[in-house]
Amino acid sequence: MADPLKPALGFLLLIVVLFLLQTTVTCKKPSSMSLVENIIDAKELKKLCRTRNNVLILFTKSTRQSSELINVFSKAAEVIRGQASLALVDCSGDAKKLCRKLKVSPEPHILKHYKDGEYHKDYDRKHTVQSIVNFLKDPAGDLPWEEDERAKDVLHVADANILGKLLSREKLPIMVMFYAPWCGFCKRLKPEYEAVATELKKKAIMAAMDVNKPENAVVRQHFNITGFPTLLYFEKGQMKHKYDGDNNRDGLLNFMKNPDKQPEKPKEEEWADNASEVYHLTDENFNSVLESELSALVMFYAPWCGHCKKMKPEFEAAAASMKEQDIPGILAAVDAIKEKAVADRFKITGYPTVKYFKNGEVQYDVNLRTADKILEFMNDPKEPPPPPPPEIPWSEEPGHVVHLKEDDFKTFLKRKKHVLVMFYAPWCGHCKKAKPEFKAAAEYFKDEPKVEFAAVDCTAYSSVCNTHEVKGYPTLKYFNYYKLEKHYEGSRTVSAFAHFNLLPIF
């Protein structure tokens, strides 16, 4: 006889299992809103801005009216975790008094950025996760090109993977502008490029890629991009041409209409053809001219070198003034690309290189770029002081900071209860500024065996830094027996470094 309780017990068991599964799924990952701090009074706001150096605060008239933006805000907090802090102030709730004090009247919301403990600016970009993340990565920087409404018809390529898919799948011809955000020539070309992208919509793809980003270094290397902007033309996934025409709308349009007919660049006038008081030397006359001169300053240049072009009028002006003022000696120039024998003889590898000669014999290099400095030098030629000695690596400086490498990083941290690690690059200005504060904090805890301050040079031990998702310098992280890893977001001062270790978890 069948047991009448079995169906009921089976159903009850199913309910229990579903409940446990739901609990497991719910508890598996904490809500991203937990990363957004709720601020209700001035004391909390002051503490947040004092201990975090990159804070974006969302002030809302009511959380109900701003629910969509709050959702975007929480997702951005997850992406930017460890690099910035996000907070919410609900002006309709317990934070009413704070909003009145700050004279903030969100309609229905407003975002304000705080940097290094002080109000920086109102957030004025798109209310999207990517825009908020881009802003927090560089709050003082320009609007990224991909966020500019005027560039809506330019296809912005984020990384090598997306570029590869674009080139392999797109049947339309593609022009890609590889650029750097800081490049002045790129900035001037952008509006022209945007106009062409709009005009050729559905006929060709005008794409752009920021290869100044570290993750895009592989693209830069693959296409041998050494200057900005570099424009490459592709058909059916293959690179066909490098664009060498005029950097304007008409030049780009004419090229895209007939890519196989590259415009002829006008022949650049040679410097030696210009009338001036500068002596132009060749492989043949170099020795004979300089041997007859007691004093000569020689500029080795390349015709395409931007720094050389900038220095050229200064050099000519100085040569003319020397003649007027009857200053002994000559100023001479050598096209190091054309006159290879002389350039190789003096091991010229960079442009411009300026060398001082006496009776035909080289004496020393000088770093002079302006007419007044050149005149001052030729009036009284003196050897410049030697360059400062190379900077001692931080790892060789005395102190109590432990310098970790790939082979001892994990083993060292596993033995220590509290360790604050600075991931840095020797050339990084912010790292240099934080270094003495960090060293002083290490000195403060030198007799405390449970606490250590450590550093990793990311230019030497990149695998360690990549493993721990170091995106910028300095990045500071707290470790507890290597099991717990947390981003440090406090101030970069000895007091802040020292006090965080007084708490179990900061």
Coordinates of C-alpha atoms in Angstrom, one line a residue:
M1 CA 0.0 0.0 0.0
A2 CA 1.4 3.4 -1.0
D3 CA 2.3 5.8 1.9
P4 CA -0.1 8.8 1.7
L5 CA 2.5 11.0 3.3
K6 CA 5.2 10.5 0.6
P7 CA 3.8 13.1 -1.9
A8 CA 3.5 15.7 0.9
L9 CA 7.0 15.0 2.2
G10 CA 8.3 15.1 -1.4
F11 CA 6.7 18.5 -2.0
L12 CA 8.0 19.8 1.3
L13 CA 11.5 18.6 0.5
L14 CA 11.2 20.4 -2.9
I15 CA 10.2 23.7 -1.2
V16 CA 13.2 23.4 1.2
V17 CA 15.6 22.7 -1.7
L18 CA 14.2 25.7 -3.7
F19 CA 14.6 27.9 -0.6
L20 CA 18.2 26.9 -0.1
L21 CA 19.0 27.4 -3.7
Q22 CA 17.4 30.9 -3.6
T23 CA 19.3 31.7 -0.5
T24 CA 22.6 30.5 -2.1
V25 CA 22.0 32.6 -5.2
T26 CA 21.0 35.6 -3.2
C27 CA 24.1 35.3 -0.9
K28 CA 26.5 34.5 -3.7
K29 CA 27.3 38.0 -4.6
P30 CA 26.6 41.1 -2.5
S31 CA 24.6 44.0 -4.1
S32 CA 26.7 46.5 -5.9
M33 CA 24.8 49.2 -3.9
S34 CA 26.9 48.0 -0.9
L35 CA 29.8 49.7 -2.7
V36 CA 27.9 53.1 -2.7
E37 CA 28.1 54.8 0.7
N38 CA 25.0 56.5 2.1
I39 CA 25.8 59.9 3.6
I40 CA 23.3 61.6 5.9
D41 CA 25.3 64.3 7.7
A42 CA 28.2 66.7 7.4
K43 CA 30.4 64.7 9.7
E44 CA 30.2 61.6 7.5
L45 CA 30.8 63.7 4.3
K46 CA 33.8 65.3 5.8
K47 CA 35.3 62.0 6.9
L48 CA 34.7 60.5 3.5
C49 CA 36.4 63.4 1.6
R50 CA 39.2 63.5 4.1
T51 CA 40.1 59.8 3.8
R52 CA 39.4 59.3 0.0
N53 CA 41.0 61.4 -2.7
N54 CA 38.6 60.6 -5.5
V55 CA 34.9 60.8 -4.6
L56 CA 31.8 61.2 -6.7
I57 CA 28.6 62.0 -4.8
L58 CA 25.0 61.6 -6.2
F59 CA 22.6 64.0 -4.5
T60 CA 18.9 63.1 -5.2
K61 CA 15.6 64.8 -4.7
S62 CA 14.3 61.4 -3.9
T63 CA 15.6 57.9 -4.5
R64 CA 12.4 56.9 -6.3
Q65 CA 12.8 59.6 -8.9
S66 CA 16.5 58.8 -9.4
S67 CA 16.2 55.0 -9.3
E68 CA 17.5 54.5 -12.8
L69 CA 20.6 56.7 -12.2
I70 CA 21.2 55.0 -8.8
N71 CA 21.3 51.7 -10.7
V72 CA 23.9 53.1 -13.1
F73 CA 25.8 54.6 -10.3
S74 CA 26.0 51.3 -8.4
K75 CA 27.2 49.5 -11.5
A76 CA 29.9 52.1 -12.0
A77 CA 31.0 51.7 -8.3
E78 CA 31.6 48.0 -9.0
V79 CA 33.7 48.7 -12.1
I80 CA 35.8 51.5 -10.6
R81 CA 36.2 49.7 -7.2
G82 CA 39.5 50.5 -5.6
Q83 CA 40.2 53.5 -7.8
A84 CA 37.4 55.9 -6.6
S85 CA 34.6 56.1 -4.1
L86 CA 30.9 56.7 -4.8
A87 CA 28.3 57.9 -2.3
L88 CA 24.6 58.7 -2.3
V89 CA 22.9 61.6 -0.5
D90 CA 19.1 61.4 -0.4
C91 CA 17.9 65.0 0.2
S92 CA 14.4 63.8 0.9
G93 CA 15.4 61.6 3.8
D94 CA 17.8 61.9 6.8
A95 CA 20.2 64.0 4.7
K96 CA 17.8 67.0 4.4
K97 CA 19.8 69.1 6.8
L98 CA 23.1 68.3 4.9
C99 CA 21.6 69.3 1.6
R100 CA 20.4 72.6 3.0
K101 CA 23.8 73.3 4.5
L102 CA 25.6 72.6 1.2
K103 CA 22.9 74.6 -0.7
V104 CA 22.3 71.6 -3.0
S105 CA 18.9 71.4 -4.6
P106 CA 18.8 68.4 -7.0
E107 CA 16.2 68.5 -9.7
P108 CA 15.9 65.5 -9.6
H109 CA 19.6 64.8 -9.1
I110 CA 23.1 66.3 -9.3
L111 CA 26.6 64.7 -9.2
K112 CA 29.5 66.5 -7.5
H113 CA 33.1 65.4 -7.5
Y114 CA 35.5 65.8 -4.6
K115 CA 39.3 65.6 -5.0
D116 CA 41.9 65.4 -2.3
G117 CA 39.4 66.4 0.3
E118 CA 38.0 69.5 -1.5
Y119 CA 35.1 70.1 -3.9
H120 CA 36.4 69.8 -7.4
K121 CA 33.6 70.2 -9.9
D122 CA 30.1 69.2 -10.9
Y123 CA 29.9 66.1 -13.1
D124 CA 28.7 67.2 -16.5
R125 CA 29.0 64.0 -18.7
K126 CA 26.6 61.3 -19.7
H127 CA 24.8 59.3 -17.0
T128 CA 26.2 55.9 -18.2
V129 CA 28.5 53.5 -16.5
Q130 CA 31.3 53.9 -19.0
S131 CA 31.1 57.8 -18.8
I132 CA 31.2 57.8 -15.0
V133 CA 34.1 55.3 -15.0
N134 CA 36.0 57.3 -17.6
F135 CA 35.5 60.5 -15.6
L136 CA 36.7 59.0 -12.3
K137 CA 39.8 57.6 -14.0
D138 CA 40.8 61.1 -15.0
P139 CA 38.6 63.7 -13.3
A140 CA 40.7 66.7 -14.5
G141 CA 41.1 65.4 -18.1
D142 CA 39.3 66.4 -21.3
L143 CA 36.1 64.7 -22.4
P144 CA 37.0 61.4 -24.1
W145 CA 36.5 61.6 -27.8
E146 CA 34.1 58.7 -27.8
E147 CA 31.8 60.6 -25.5
D148 CA 31.7 63.7 -27.7
E149 CA 28.3 64.1 -29.4
R150 CA 30.1 65.6 -32.5
A151 CA 31.9 62.3 -32.9
K152 CA 28.8 60.1 -33.1
D153 CA 29.6 58.9 -36.6
V154 CA 33.2 58.0 -35.8
L155 CA 33.4 54.3 -34.8
H156 CA 35.5 54.2 -31.5
V157 CA 37.5 51.0 -31.1
A158 CA 38.2 50.2 -27.5
D159 CA 40.8 47.4 -27.7
A160 CA 42.7 45.0 -29.9
N161 CA 40.0 42.3 -29.7
I162 CA 37.3 44.7 -31.0
L163 CA 39.7 46.0 -33.7
G164 CA 40.3 42.4 -34.9
K165 CA 36.6 41.7 -35.1
L166 CA 36.0 44.9 -37.0
L167 CA 38.6 44.2 -39.6
S168 CA 37.6 40.6 -40.1
R169 CA 33.9 41.1 -40.4
E170 CA 33.3 44.6 -42.0
K171 CA 32.9 44.6 -45.7
L172 CA 33.1 48.4 -46.1
P173 CA 36.5 50.1 -46.5
I174 CA 37.9 51.2 -43.1
M175 CA 40.1 54.1 -42.1
V176 CA 41.5 54.0 -38.6
M177 CA 42.9 57.0 -36.9
F178 CA 45.3 55.9 -34.2
Y179 CA 45.7 58.7 -31.7
A180 CA 46.7 59.9 -28.2
P181 CA 44.4 62.2 -26.2
W182 CA 47.3 64.6 -25.4
C183 CA 48.4 64.9 -29.1
G184 CA 47.8 68.5 -30.4
F185 CA 47.8 67.4 -34.1
C186 CA 45.2 64.8 -33.2
K187 CA 43.0 67.4 -31.5
R188 CA 43.2 69.6 -34.6
L189 CA 42.3 66.8 -36.9
K190 CA 39.3 65.5 -34.9
P191 CA 36.6 67.9 -36.3
E192 CA 37.8 67.3 -39.9
Y193 CA 37.7 63.5 -39.3
E194 CA 34.2 63.8 -37.7
A195 CA 32.9 65.7 -40.8
V196 CA 34.3 63.0 -43.1
A197 CA 32.7 60.2 -41.0
T198 CA 29.3 61.9 -41.3
E199 CA 29.6 62.5 -45.0
L200 CA 30.7 58.9 -45.7
K201 CA 28.2 57.2 -43.4
K202 CA 27.2 53.8 -44.9
K203 CA 29.8 54.1 -47.6
A204 CA 33.0 53.7 -45.4
I205 CA 33.9 53.3 -41.8
M206 CA 35.9 56.1 -40.2
A207 CA 37.2 54.6 -36.9
A208 CA 39.4 55.9 -34.2
M209 CA 41.5 54.1 -31.5
D210 CA 43.3 55.5 -28.5
V211 CA 46.6 53.7 -28.5
N212 CA 48.0 55.7 -25.7
K213 CA 46.2 53.3 -23.3
P214 CA 48.5 50.6 -21.9
E215 CA 46.2 47.8 -23.0
N216 CA 46.5 49.0 -26.6
A217 CA 50.3 48.9 -26.7
V218 CA 50.1 45.6 -28.6
V219 CA 48.3 47.4 -31.5
R220 CA 50.8 50.2 -31.5
Q221 CA 53.6 47.7 -31.7
H222 CA 51.9 45.6 -34.4
F223 CA 51.4 48.5 -36.8
N224 CA 54.7 50.2 -35.8
I225 CA 52.9 53.4 -34.7
T226 CA 55.6 55.9 -33.7
G227 CA 53.8 59.2 -34.1
F228 CA 50.3 60.6 -33.7
P229 CA 48.0 60.7 -35.5
T230 CA 48.7 57.7 -37.7
L231 CA 46.0 56.9 -40.2
L232 CA 45.8 53.5 -41.8
Y233 CA 43.4 52.3 -44.6
F234 CA 42.0 48.7 -44.6
E235 CA 40.1 46.6 -47.1
K236 CA 38.8 43.1 -46.3
G237 CA 40.8 43.0 -43.2
Q238 CA 44.1 43.9 -44.8
M239 CA 46.1 47.1 -44.4
K240 CA 46.4 48.7 -47.8
H241 CA 47.8 52.2 -47.3
K242 CA 49.1 54.6 -44.8
Y243 CA 47.5 58.0 -45.3
D244 CA 50.1 60.7 -46.0
G245 CA 47.9 63.4 -47.4
D246 CA 46.7 66.7 -45.9
N247 CA 45.2 66.5 -42.5
N248 CA 41.9 68.1 -43.4
R249 CA 38.4 67.2 -44.6
D250 CA 39.1 67.6 -48.4
G251 CA 42.3 65.6 -48.2
L252 CA 40.6 62.7 -46.4
L253 CA 37.6 62.7 -48.7
N254 CA 39.6 62.7 -51.8
F255 CA 41.7 59.8 -50.5
M256 CA 38.7 57.7 -49.4
K257 CA 37.1 58.2 -52.9
N258 CA 40.3 56.9 -54.6
P259 CA 42.6 55.2 -52.0
D260 CA 44.9 53.8 -54.7
K261 CA 45.8 57.3 -55.8
Q262 CA 47.8 58.8 -52.9
P263 CA 48.2 62.6 -53.1
E264 CA 51.7 63.8 -53.8
K265 CA 53.1 65.6 -50.9
P266 CA 54.7 68.9 -51.8
K267 CA 58.5 68.7 -51.7
E268 CA 59.7 70.3 -48.5
E269 CA 62.2 73.1 -49.1
E270 CA 65.6 72.2 -47.8
W271 CA 67.0 74.4 -45.0
A272 CA 70.3 74.8 -46.9
D273 CA 68.3 76.6 -49.7
N274 CA 67.2 79.4 -47.3
A275 CA 69.3 82.5 -47.1
S276 CA 70.7 82.9 -43.5
E277 CA 74.0 83.2 -41.6
V278 CA 73.9 79.5 -40.7
Y279 CA 76.7 77.5 -42.4
H280 CA 75.3 74.2 -43.9
L281 CA 77.9 71.5 -43.7
T282 CA 78.2 68.3 -45.7
D283 CA 80.3 65.1 -45.6
E284 CA 82.8 66.8 -48.0
N285 CA 83.2 70.3 -46.4
F286 CA 82.7 69.4 -42.7
N287 CA 86.4 69.2 -41.7
S288 CA 87.7 72.0 -43.9
V289 CA 85.1 74.5 -42.6
L290 CA 85.4 73.7 -38.9
E291 CA 89.2 73.4 -38.8
S292 CA 89.4 77.1 -39.9
E293 CA 87.0 78.2 -37.1
L294 CA 88.2 78.7 -33.5
S295 CA 84.6 78.4 -32.2
A296 CA 81.6 76.6 -33.8
L297 CA 78.3 75.4 -32.6
V298 CA 76.9 72.6 -34.8
M299 CA 73.3 71.5 -34.9
F300 CA 72.7 68.0 -36.3
Y301 CA 69.1 67.7 -37.4
A302 CA 66.5 65.6 -39.3
P303 CA 64.3 67.4 -41.9
W304 CA 61.1 65.8 -40.4
C305 CA 62.0 66.4 -36.8
G306 CA 59.4 68.7 -35.1
H307 CA 61.9 69.9 -32.4
C308 CA 64.4 70.8 -35.1
K309 CA 61.8 72.8 -37.0
K310 CA 61.0 74.7 -33.8
M311 CA 64.7 75.4 -33.1
K312 CA 65.6 76.4 -36.7
P313 CA 64.3 80.1 -36.6
E314 CA 66.0 80.5 -33.2
F315 CA 69.3 79.2 -34.6
E316 CA 69.0 81.5 -37.6
A317 CA 68.2 84.5 -35.4
A318 CA 71.2 83.8 -33.2
A319 CA 73.5 83.5 -36.2
A320 CA 72.3 86.9 -37.5
S321 CA 72.8 88.5 -34.1
M322 CA 76.3 87.0 -33.8
K323 CA 77.2 88.8 -37.1
E324 CA 75.7 92.1 -36.0
Q325 CA 77.4 92.0 -32.6
D326 CA 80.7 90.7 -34.1
I327 CA 80.7 87.7 -31.8
P328 CA 83.5 85.2 -32.7
G329 CA 82.6 81.8 -34.1
I330 CA 79.9 80.4 -36.4
L331 CA 76.7 78.5 -36.1
A332 CA 76.5 75.5 -38.5
A333 CA 73.9 72.8 -39.3
V334 CA 74.2 69.3 -40.6
D335 CA 71.3 67.3 -42.2
A336 CA 72.1 64.0 -40.3
I337 CA 69.8 62.0 -42.6
K338 CA 71.5 63.2 -45.8
E339 CA 75.1 63.5 -44.5
K340 CA 75.3 60.0 -43.0
A341 CA 79.1 59.8 -42.8
V342 CA 79.4 62.8 -40.5
A343 CA 76.3 61.7 -38.5
D344 CA 77.8 58.2 -38.0
R345 CA 81.2 59.6 -37.1
F346 CA 79.7 61.6 -34.2
K347 CA 77.2 58.8 -33.2
I348 CA 74.1 61.0 -33.8
T349 CA 71.0 59.1 -32.7
G350 CA 68.6 61.9 -31.6
Y351 CA 67.5 65.2 -33.1
P352 CA 68.4 67.9 -32.7
T353 CA 71.9 67.2 -31.2
V354 CA 74.0 70.3 -30.7
K355 CA 77.8 70.0 -30.3
Y356 CA 80.5 72.6 -29.7
F357 CA 83.7 72.5 -31.7
K358 CA 87.0 74.2 -31.2
N359 CA 89.5 74.3 -34.1
G360 CA 87.6 71.4 -35.7
E361 CA 87.7 69.2 -32.6
V362 CA 84.5 68.3 -30.8
Q363 CA 84.5 69.5 -27.2
Y364 CA 81.1 68.7 -25.7
D365 CA 77.4 68.6 -26.2
V366 CA 75.2 71.5 -25.2
N367 CA 71.4 71.7 -24.6
L368 CA 70.5 75.1 -26.1
R369 CA 67.3 75.8 -27.9
T370 CA 66.6 79.5 -27.9
A371 CA 68.4 82.4 -29.6
D372 CA 69.2 84.3 -26.4
K373 CA 70.8 81.2 -24.7
I374 CA 72.8 80.4 -27.9
L375 CA 74.2 84.0 -28.0
E376 CA 75.0 83.9 -24.3
F377 CA 76.9 80.7 -24.8
M378 CA 78.8 81.8 -27.9
N379 CA 79.9 85.0 -26.1
D380 CA 81.6 82.8 -23.4
P381 CA 81.7 79.2 -24.4
K382 CA 81.9 77.1 -21.2
E383 CA 81.3 73.4 -20.7
P384 CA 77.9 72.9 -19.1
P385 CA 77.9 71.3 -15.6
P386 CA 77.7 67.5 -15.6
P387 CA 74.2 66.0 -15.4
P388 CA 73.0 65.0 -11.9
P389 CA 73.9 61.4 -10.9
P390 CA 71.3 58.8 -11.8
E391 CA 68.6 58.4 -9.2
I392 CA 69.2 55.6 -6.7
P393 CA 66.6 52.8 -7.0
W394 CA 64.2 52.9 -4.1
S395 CA 65.0 49.3 -3.3
E396 CA 68.6 50.4 -2.6
E397 CA 67.7 53.3 -0.3
P398 CA 68.0 52.8 3.5
G399 CA 64.7 52.4 5.3
H400 CA 62.2 49.9 6.6
V401 CA 60.1 49.4 3.5
V402 CA 60.3 45.8 2.3
H403 CA 60.9 45.6 -1.5
L404 CA 59.2 42.5 -2.9
K405 CA 59.9 40.6 -6.2
E406 CA 58.0 37.9 -8.1
D407 CA 59.7 35.1 -6.3
D408 CA 59.0 36.3 -2.7
F409 CA 55.8 38.3 -3.0
K410 CA 53.3 35.6 -2.0
T411 CA 55.5 33.8 0.5
F412 CA 56.2 37.1 2.4
L413 CA 52.6 38.2 2.6
K414 CA 51.4 34.7 3.7
R415 CA 53.5 35.1 6.9
K416 CA 52.4 38.7 7.8
K417 CA 49.2 39.8 9.5
H418 CA 49.0 43.4 8.3
V419 CA 50.9 44.6 5.1
L420 CA 50.3 47.7 3.1
V421 CA 51.8 47.3 -0.4
M422 CA 52.6 50.2 -2.7
F423 CA 52.7 49.2 -6.4
Y424 CA 54.7 51.9 -8.1
A425 CA 56.7 53.0 -11.2
P426 CA 60.0 54.8 -10.7
W427 CA 59.1 57.5 -13.1
C428 CA 55.7 58.2 -11.5
G429 CA 55.4 61.7 -9.9
H430 CA 52.6 60.8 -7.6
C431 CA 54.7 57.8 -6.4
K432 CA 57.7 60.0 -5.7
K433 CA 55.5 62.3 -3.7
A434 CA 54.0 59.5 -1.6
K435 CA 57.3 57.7 -1.1
P436 CA 58.7 59.7 1.8
E437 CA 55.3 59.5 3.6
F438 CA 55.2 55.8 3.1
K439 CA 58.8 55.4 4.3
A440 CA 58.0 57.4 7.4
A441 CA 55.0 55.2 8.2
A442 CA 57.3 52.1 7.8
E443 CA 59.7 53.7 10.3
Y444 CA 56.9 54.2 12.7
F445 CA 56.0 50.5 12.7
K446 CA 59.6 49.2 12.5
D447 CA 59.4 47.5 16.0
E448 CA 55.9 46.0 15.3
P449 CA 56.4 42.5 13.9
K450 CA 52.8 42.1 12.8
V451 CA 52.9 45.2 10.6
E452 CA 54.9 45.7 7.4
F453 CA 55.1 48.3 4.6
A454 CA 56.1 46.8 1.3
A455 CA 56.7 48.1 -2.3
V456 CA 56.7 46.5 -5.7
D457 CA 58.3 48.1 -8.8
C458 CA 55.8 47.4 -11.6
T459 CA 58.3 48.2 -14.3
A460 CA 60.5 45.4 -13.1
Y461 CA 57.9 42.9 -11.8
S462 CA 54.9 43.4 -14.1
S463 CA 53.5 39.9 -13.6
V464 CA 52.9 40.6 -9.8
C465 CA 51.1 43.9 -10.7
N466 CA 49.0 42.4 -13.4
T467 CA 47.9 39.5 -11.1
H468 CA 46.7 42.1 -8.6
E469 CA 45.0 44.3 -11.2
V470 CA 47.2 47.3 -10.8
K471 CA 45.8 49.9 -13.3
G472 CA 47.6 53.0 -12.3
Y473 CA 50.4 54.3 -10.0
P474 CA 50.7 54.3 -7.2
T475 CA 48.1 51.6 -6.3
L476 CA 48.1 50.7 -2.6
K477 CA 46.6 47.5 -1.2
Y478 CA 46.2 46.0 2.2
F479 CA 46.9 42.2 2.7
N480 CA 46.1 40.0 5.7
Y481 CA 48.0 36.7 5.5
Y482 CA 47.5 37.0 1.7
K483 CA 43.9 35.7 2.2
L484 CA 42.4 39.2 2.5
E485 CA 43.2 41.8 -0.2
K486 CA 41.6 45.3 0.0
H487 CA 42.3 48.6 -1.9
Y488 CA 43.6 51.4 0.2
E489 CA 41.7 54.6 -0.6
G490 CA 43.0 56.9 2.2
S491 CA 45.2 59.9 1.9
R492 CA 48.8 59.4 1.0
T493 CA 50.2 60.9 4.2
V494 CA 52.3 59.4 7.0
S495 CA 49.4 59.9 9.4
A496 CA 46.9 58.1 7.1
F497 CA 49.3 55.3 6.3
A498 CA 50.1 54.8 10.0
H499 CA 46.6 55.0 11.3
F500 CA 45.0 52.5 9.0
N501 CA 47.1 49.8 10.6
L502 CA 45.6 50.5 14.0
L503 CA 42.3 49.0 12.7
P504 CA 41.7 45.3 11.9
I505 CA 40.2 46.3 8.5
F506 CA 40.1 49.8 7.2

